[in-house]
PDB file of C-alpha atoms in Angstrom:
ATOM      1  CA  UNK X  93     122.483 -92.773 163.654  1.00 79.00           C
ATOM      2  CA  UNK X  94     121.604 -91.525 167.383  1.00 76.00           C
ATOM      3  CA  UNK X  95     124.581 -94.093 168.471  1.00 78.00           C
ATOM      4  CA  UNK X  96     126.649 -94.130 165.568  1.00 79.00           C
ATOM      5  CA  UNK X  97     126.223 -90.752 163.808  1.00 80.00           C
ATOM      6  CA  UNK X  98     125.478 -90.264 160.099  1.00 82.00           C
ATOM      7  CA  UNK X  99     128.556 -91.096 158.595  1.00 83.00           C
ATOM      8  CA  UNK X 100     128.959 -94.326 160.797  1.00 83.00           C
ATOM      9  CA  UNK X 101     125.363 -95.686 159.761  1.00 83.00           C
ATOM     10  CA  UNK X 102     125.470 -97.522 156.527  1.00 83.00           C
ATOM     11  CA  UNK X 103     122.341 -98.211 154.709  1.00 83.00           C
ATOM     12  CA  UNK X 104     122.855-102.185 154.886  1.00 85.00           C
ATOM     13  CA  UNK X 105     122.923-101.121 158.689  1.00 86.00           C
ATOM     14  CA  UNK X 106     119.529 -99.606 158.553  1.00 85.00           C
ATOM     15  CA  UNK X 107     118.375-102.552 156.440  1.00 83.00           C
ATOM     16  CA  UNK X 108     119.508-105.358 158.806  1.00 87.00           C
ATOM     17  CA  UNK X 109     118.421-103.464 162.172  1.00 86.00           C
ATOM     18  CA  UNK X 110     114.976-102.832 160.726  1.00 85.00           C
ATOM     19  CA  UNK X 111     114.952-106.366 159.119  1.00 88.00           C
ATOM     20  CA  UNK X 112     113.583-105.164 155.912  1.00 87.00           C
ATOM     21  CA  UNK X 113     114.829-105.397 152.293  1.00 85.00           C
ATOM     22  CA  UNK X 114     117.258-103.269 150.505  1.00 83.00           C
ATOM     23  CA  UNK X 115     114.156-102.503 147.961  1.00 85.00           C
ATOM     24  CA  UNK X 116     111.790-101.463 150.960  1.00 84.00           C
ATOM     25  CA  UNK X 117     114.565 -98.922 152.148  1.00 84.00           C
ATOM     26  CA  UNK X 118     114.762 -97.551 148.966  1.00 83.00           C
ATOM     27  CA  UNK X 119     111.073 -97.459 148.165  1.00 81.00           C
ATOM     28  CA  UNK X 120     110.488 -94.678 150.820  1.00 83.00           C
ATOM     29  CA  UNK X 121     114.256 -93.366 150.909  1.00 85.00           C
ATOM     30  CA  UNK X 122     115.746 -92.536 147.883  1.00 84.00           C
ATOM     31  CA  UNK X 123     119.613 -92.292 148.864  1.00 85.00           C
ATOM     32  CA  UNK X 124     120.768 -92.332 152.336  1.00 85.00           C
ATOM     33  CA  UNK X 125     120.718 -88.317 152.248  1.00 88.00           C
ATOM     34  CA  UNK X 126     116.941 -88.760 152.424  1.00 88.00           C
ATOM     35  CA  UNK X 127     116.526 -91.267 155.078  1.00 88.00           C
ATOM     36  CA  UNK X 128     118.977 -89.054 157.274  1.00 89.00           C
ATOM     37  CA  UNK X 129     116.756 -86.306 156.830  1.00 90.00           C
ATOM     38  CA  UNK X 130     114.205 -88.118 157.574  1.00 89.00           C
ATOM     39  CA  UNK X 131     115.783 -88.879 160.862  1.00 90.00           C
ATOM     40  CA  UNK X 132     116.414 -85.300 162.067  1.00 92.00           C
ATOM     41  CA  UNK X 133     112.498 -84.829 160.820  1.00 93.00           C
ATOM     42  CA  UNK X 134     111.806 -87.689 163.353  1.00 93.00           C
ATOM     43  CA  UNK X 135     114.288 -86.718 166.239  1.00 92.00           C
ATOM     44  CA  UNK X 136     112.612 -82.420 166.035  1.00 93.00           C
ATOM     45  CA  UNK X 137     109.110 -84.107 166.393  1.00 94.00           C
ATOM     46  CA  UNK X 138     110.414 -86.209 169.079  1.00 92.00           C
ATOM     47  CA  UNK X 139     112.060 -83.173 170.873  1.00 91.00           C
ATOM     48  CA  UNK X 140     108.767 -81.032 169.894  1.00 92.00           C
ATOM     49  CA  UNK X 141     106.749 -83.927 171.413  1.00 92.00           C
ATOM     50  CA  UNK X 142     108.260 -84.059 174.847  1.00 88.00           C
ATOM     51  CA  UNK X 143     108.643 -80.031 175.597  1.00 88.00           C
ATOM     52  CA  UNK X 144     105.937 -78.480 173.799  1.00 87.00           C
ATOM     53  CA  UNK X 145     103.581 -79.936 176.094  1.00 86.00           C
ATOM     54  CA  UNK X 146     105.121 -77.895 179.249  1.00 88.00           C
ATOM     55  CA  UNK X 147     105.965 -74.967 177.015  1.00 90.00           C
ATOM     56  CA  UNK X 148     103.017 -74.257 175.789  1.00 88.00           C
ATOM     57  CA  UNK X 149     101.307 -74.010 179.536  1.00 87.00           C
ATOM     58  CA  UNK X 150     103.987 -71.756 180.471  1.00 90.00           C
ATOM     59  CA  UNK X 151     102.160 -68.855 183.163  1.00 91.00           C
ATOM     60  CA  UNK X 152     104.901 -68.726 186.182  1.00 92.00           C
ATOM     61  CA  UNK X 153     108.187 -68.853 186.448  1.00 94.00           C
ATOM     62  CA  UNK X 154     107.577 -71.925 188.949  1.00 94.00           C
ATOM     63  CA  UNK X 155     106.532 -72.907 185.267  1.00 94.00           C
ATOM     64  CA  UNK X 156     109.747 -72.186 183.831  1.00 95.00           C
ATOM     65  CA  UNK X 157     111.756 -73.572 186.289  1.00 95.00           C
ATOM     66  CA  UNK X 158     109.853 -76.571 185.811  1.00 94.00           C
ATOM     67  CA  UNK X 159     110.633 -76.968 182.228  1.00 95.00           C
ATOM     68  CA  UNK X 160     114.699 -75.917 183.075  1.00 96.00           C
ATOM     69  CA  UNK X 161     114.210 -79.270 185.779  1.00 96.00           C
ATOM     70  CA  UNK X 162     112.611 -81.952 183.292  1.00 94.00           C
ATOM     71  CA  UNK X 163     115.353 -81.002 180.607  1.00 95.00           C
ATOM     72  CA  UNK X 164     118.105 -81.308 183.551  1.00 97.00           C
ATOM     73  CA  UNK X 165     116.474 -84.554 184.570  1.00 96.00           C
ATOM     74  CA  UNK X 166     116.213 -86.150 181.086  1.00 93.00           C
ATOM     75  CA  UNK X 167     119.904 -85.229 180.390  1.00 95.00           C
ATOM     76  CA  UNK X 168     120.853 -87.146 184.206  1.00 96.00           C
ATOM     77  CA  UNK X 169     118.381 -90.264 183.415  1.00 95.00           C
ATOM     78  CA  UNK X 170     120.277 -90.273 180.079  1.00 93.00           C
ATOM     79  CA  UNK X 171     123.452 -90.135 182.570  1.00 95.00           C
ATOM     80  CA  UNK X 172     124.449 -87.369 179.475  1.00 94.00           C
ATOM     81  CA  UNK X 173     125.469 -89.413 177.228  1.00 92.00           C
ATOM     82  CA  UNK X 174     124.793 -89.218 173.566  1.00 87.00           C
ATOM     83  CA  UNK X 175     124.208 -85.255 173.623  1.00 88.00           C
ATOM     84  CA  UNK X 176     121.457 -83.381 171.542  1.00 91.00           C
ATOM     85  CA  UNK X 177     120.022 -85.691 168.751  1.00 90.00           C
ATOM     86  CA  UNK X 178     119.788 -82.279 166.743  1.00 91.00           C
ATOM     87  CA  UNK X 179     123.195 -80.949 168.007  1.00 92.00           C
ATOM     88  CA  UNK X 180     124.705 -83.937 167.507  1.00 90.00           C
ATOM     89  CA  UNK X 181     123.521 -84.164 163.870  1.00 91.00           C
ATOM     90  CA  UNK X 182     124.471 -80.760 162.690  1.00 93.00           C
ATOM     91  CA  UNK X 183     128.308 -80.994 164.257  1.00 90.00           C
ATOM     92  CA  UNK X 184     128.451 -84.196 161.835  1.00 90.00           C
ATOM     93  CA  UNK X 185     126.287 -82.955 158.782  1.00 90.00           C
ATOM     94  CA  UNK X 186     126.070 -78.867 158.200  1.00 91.00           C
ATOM     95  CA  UNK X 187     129.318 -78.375 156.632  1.00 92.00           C
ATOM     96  CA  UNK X 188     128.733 -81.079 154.062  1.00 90.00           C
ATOM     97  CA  UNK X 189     125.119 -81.451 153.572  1.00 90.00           C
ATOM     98  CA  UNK X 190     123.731 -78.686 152.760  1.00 92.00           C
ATOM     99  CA  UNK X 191     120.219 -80.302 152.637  1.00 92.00           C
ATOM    100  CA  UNK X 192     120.513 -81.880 156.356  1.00 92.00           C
ATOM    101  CA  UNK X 193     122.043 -78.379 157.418  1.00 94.00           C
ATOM    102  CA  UNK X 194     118.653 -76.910 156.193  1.00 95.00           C
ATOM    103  CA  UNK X 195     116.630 -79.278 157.671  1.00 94.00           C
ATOM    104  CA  UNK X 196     118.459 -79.540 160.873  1.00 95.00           C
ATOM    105  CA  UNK X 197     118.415 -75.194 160.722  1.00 96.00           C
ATOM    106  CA  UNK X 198     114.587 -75.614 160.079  1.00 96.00           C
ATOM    107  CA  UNK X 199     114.419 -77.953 163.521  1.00 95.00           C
ATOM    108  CA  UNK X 200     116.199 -75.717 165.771  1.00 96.00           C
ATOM    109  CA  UNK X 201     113.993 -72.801 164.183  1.00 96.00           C
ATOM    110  CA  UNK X 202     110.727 -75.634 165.286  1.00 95.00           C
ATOM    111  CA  UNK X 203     112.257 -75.573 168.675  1.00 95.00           C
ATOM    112  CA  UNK X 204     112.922 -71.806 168.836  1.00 96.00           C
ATOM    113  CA  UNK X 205     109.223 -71.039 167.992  1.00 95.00           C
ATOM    114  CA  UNK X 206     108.085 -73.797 170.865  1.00 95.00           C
ATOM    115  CA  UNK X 207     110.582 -71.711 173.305  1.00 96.00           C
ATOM    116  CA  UNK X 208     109.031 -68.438 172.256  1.00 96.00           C
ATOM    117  CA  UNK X 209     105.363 -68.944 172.096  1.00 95.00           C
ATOM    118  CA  UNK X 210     105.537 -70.105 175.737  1.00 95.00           C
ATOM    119  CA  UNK X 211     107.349 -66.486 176.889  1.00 97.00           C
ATOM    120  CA  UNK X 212     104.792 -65.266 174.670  1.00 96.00           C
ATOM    121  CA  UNK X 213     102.404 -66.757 176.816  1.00 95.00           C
ATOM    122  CA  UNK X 214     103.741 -65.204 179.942  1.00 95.00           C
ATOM    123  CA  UNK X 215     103.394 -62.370 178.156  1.00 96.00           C
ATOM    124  CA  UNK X 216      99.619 -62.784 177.715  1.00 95.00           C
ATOM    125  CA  UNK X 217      99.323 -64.196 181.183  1.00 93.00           C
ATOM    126  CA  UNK X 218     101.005 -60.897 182.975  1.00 94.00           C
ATOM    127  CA  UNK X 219     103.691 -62.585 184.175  1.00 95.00           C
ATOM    128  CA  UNK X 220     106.109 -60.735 181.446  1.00 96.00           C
ATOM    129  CA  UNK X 221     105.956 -57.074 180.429  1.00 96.00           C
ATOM    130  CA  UNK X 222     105.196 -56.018 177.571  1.00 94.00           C
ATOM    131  CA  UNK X 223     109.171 -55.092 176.682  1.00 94.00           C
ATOM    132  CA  UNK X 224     109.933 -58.180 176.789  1.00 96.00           C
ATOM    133  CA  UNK X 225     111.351 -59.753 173.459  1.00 97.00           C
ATOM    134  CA  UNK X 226     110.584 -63.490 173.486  1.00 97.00           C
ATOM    135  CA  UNK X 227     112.474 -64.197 169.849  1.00 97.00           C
ATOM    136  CA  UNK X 228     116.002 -62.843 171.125  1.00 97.00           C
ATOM    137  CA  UNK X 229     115.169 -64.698 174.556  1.00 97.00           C
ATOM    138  CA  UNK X 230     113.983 -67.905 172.908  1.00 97.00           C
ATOM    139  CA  UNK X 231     117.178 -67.959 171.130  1.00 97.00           C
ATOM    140  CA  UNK X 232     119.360 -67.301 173.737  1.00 97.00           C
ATOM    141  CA  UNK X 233     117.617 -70.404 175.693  1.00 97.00           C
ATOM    142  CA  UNK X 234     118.197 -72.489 173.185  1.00 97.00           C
ATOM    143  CA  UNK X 235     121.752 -71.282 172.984  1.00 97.00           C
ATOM    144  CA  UNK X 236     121.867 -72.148 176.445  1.00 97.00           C
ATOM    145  CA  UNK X 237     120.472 -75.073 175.822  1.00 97.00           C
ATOM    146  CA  UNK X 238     122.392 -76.689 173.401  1.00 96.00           C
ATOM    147  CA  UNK X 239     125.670 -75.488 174.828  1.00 97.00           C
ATOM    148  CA  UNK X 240     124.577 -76.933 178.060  1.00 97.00           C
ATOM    149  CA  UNK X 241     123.812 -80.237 176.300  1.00 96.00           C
ATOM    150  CA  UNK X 242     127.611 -80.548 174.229  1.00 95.00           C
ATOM    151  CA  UNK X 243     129.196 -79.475 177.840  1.00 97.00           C
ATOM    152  CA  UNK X 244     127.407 -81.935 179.527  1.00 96.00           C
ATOM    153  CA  UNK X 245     128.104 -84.625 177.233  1.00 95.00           C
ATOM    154  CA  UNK X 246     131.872 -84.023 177.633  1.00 95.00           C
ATOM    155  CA  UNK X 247     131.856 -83.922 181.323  1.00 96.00           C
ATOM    156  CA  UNK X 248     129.379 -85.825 182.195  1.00 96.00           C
ATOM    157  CA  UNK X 249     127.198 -83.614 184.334  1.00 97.00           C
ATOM    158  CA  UNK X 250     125.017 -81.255 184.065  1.00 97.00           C
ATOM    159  CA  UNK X 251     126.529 -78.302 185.808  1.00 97.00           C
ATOM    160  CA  UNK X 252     126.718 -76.281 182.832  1.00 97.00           C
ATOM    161  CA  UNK X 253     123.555 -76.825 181.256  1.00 97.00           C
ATOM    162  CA  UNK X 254     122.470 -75.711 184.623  1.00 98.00           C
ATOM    163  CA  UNK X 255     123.963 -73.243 184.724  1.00 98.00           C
ATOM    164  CA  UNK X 256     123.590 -71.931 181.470  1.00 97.00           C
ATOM    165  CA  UNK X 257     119.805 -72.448 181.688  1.00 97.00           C
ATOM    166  CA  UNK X 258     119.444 -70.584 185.176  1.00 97.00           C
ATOM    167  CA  UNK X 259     121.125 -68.097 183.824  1.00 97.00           C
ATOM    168  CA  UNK X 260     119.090 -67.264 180.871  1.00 97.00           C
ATOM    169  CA  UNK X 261     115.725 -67.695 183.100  1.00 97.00           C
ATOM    170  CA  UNK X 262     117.780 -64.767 185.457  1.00 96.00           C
ATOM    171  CA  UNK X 263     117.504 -62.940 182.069  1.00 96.00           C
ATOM    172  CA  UNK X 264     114.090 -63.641 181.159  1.00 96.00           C
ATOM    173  CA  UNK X 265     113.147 -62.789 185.423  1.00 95.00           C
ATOM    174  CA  UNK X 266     114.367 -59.105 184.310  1.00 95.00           C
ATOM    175  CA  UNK X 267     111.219 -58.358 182.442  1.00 96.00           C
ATOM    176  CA  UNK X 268     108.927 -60.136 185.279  1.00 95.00           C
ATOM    177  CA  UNK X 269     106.424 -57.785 186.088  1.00 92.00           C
ATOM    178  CA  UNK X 270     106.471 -56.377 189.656  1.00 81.00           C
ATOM    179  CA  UNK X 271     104.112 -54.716 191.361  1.00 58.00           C
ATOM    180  CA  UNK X 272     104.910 -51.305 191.954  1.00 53.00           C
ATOM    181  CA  UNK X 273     105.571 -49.756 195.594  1.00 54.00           C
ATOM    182  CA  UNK X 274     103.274 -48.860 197.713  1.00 54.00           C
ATOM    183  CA  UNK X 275     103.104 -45.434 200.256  1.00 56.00           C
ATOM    184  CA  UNK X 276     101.073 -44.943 202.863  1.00 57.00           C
ATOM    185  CA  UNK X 277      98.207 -42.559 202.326  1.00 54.00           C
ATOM    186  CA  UNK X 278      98.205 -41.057 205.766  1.00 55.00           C
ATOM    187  CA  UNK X 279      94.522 -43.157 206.385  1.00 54.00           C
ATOM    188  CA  UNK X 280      96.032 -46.540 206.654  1.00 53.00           C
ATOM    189  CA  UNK X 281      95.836 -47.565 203.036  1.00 53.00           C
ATOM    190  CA  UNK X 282      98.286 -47.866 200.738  1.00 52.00           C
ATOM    191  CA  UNK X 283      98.548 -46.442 196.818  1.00 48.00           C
ATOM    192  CA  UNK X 284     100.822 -47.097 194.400  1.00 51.00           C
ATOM    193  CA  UNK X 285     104.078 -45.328 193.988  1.00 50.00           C
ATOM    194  CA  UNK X 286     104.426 -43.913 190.884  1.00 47.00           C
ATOM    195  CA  UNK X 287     107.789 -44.849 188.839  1.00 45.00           C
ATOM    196  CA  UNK X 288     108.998 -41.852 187.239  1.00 39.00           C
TER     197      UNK X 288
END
């Protein structure tokens, strides 16, 4: 389906690939409308898999930056072909599956939450104020994200998931928490500045 998309896979494809039986296909797959949901099931894990492991340790923006660079380097290794498993699925499916449009919905919301909980933890960690909102800015990086991904797999490059990414992260760096200003005190230490 990754190579071929939904509509191109048949399930005598599936079959023969595998090198099962018709009968074991259709013992765990009831139609072909399960087995591709079963696939975008497989393909969010997958995409879970590989980022939540550097989201979820998410306490700089070095951090962050990190993250933006494996994503940018997967799409290059990939030499960005093939696009967003997920992306790619719900161009094909949402506007005539409704079942694979909820389960590819319920994905993006799985990768959303990943996104979030690791501003959240930047949050906790002091890097973020309080202010910040990390469910609008987790879905405006995976906005980003996926827009970055369908551009890139048109041009192939990765200039405007770069870009997109960096600027979301210039977005996020708004609501980095700065030390406040310092004044001399007259005795060679400084104080704070208050902001008013």
């Amino acid at each position: 389906m990754f190579r071929h998309g939904a509509t191109g896979t048949s399930t005598p494809a599936v079959r023969d690939a595998a090198g099962v039986s018709s009968s074991q296909i259709y013992h765990y797959f009831t139609d072909k409308e399960a087995l591709t949901r079963a696939v975008i099931a497989l393909q969010t894990e997958t995409i879970l898999d590989n980022q939540t492991a550097l989201l979820s340790r998410l306490d700089s923006f070095e951090a962050l930056r990190n993250w933006r660079d494996v994503v940018v380097q997967v799409e290059r290794d990939l030499e960005c072909v093939g696009g967003c498993p997920l992306g790619s699925l719900s161009s094909e499916l949402s506007e005539r599956d409704p079942h694979a449009r909820q389960a590819l919905a319920e994905g993006f919301m799985q990768w959303s939450s990943a996104i979030r909980d690791g501003l959240q933890h930047m949050i906790e960690q002091g890097v973020l104020r309080d202010d910040a909102d990390p469910e609008r800015l987790s879905l405006a990086m995976l906005a980003a994200l996926q827009g970055g991904l369908l551009l890139a797999q048109s041009q192939r490059n990765t200039a405007a998931l770069e870009a997109g990414l960096d600027a979301i992260i210039e977005r996020i760096n708004y609501h980095a928490v700065v030390a406040p200003p310092t004044r001399p005190t007259g005795r060679g230490k400084a104080v704070p500045q208050v902001r008013k």
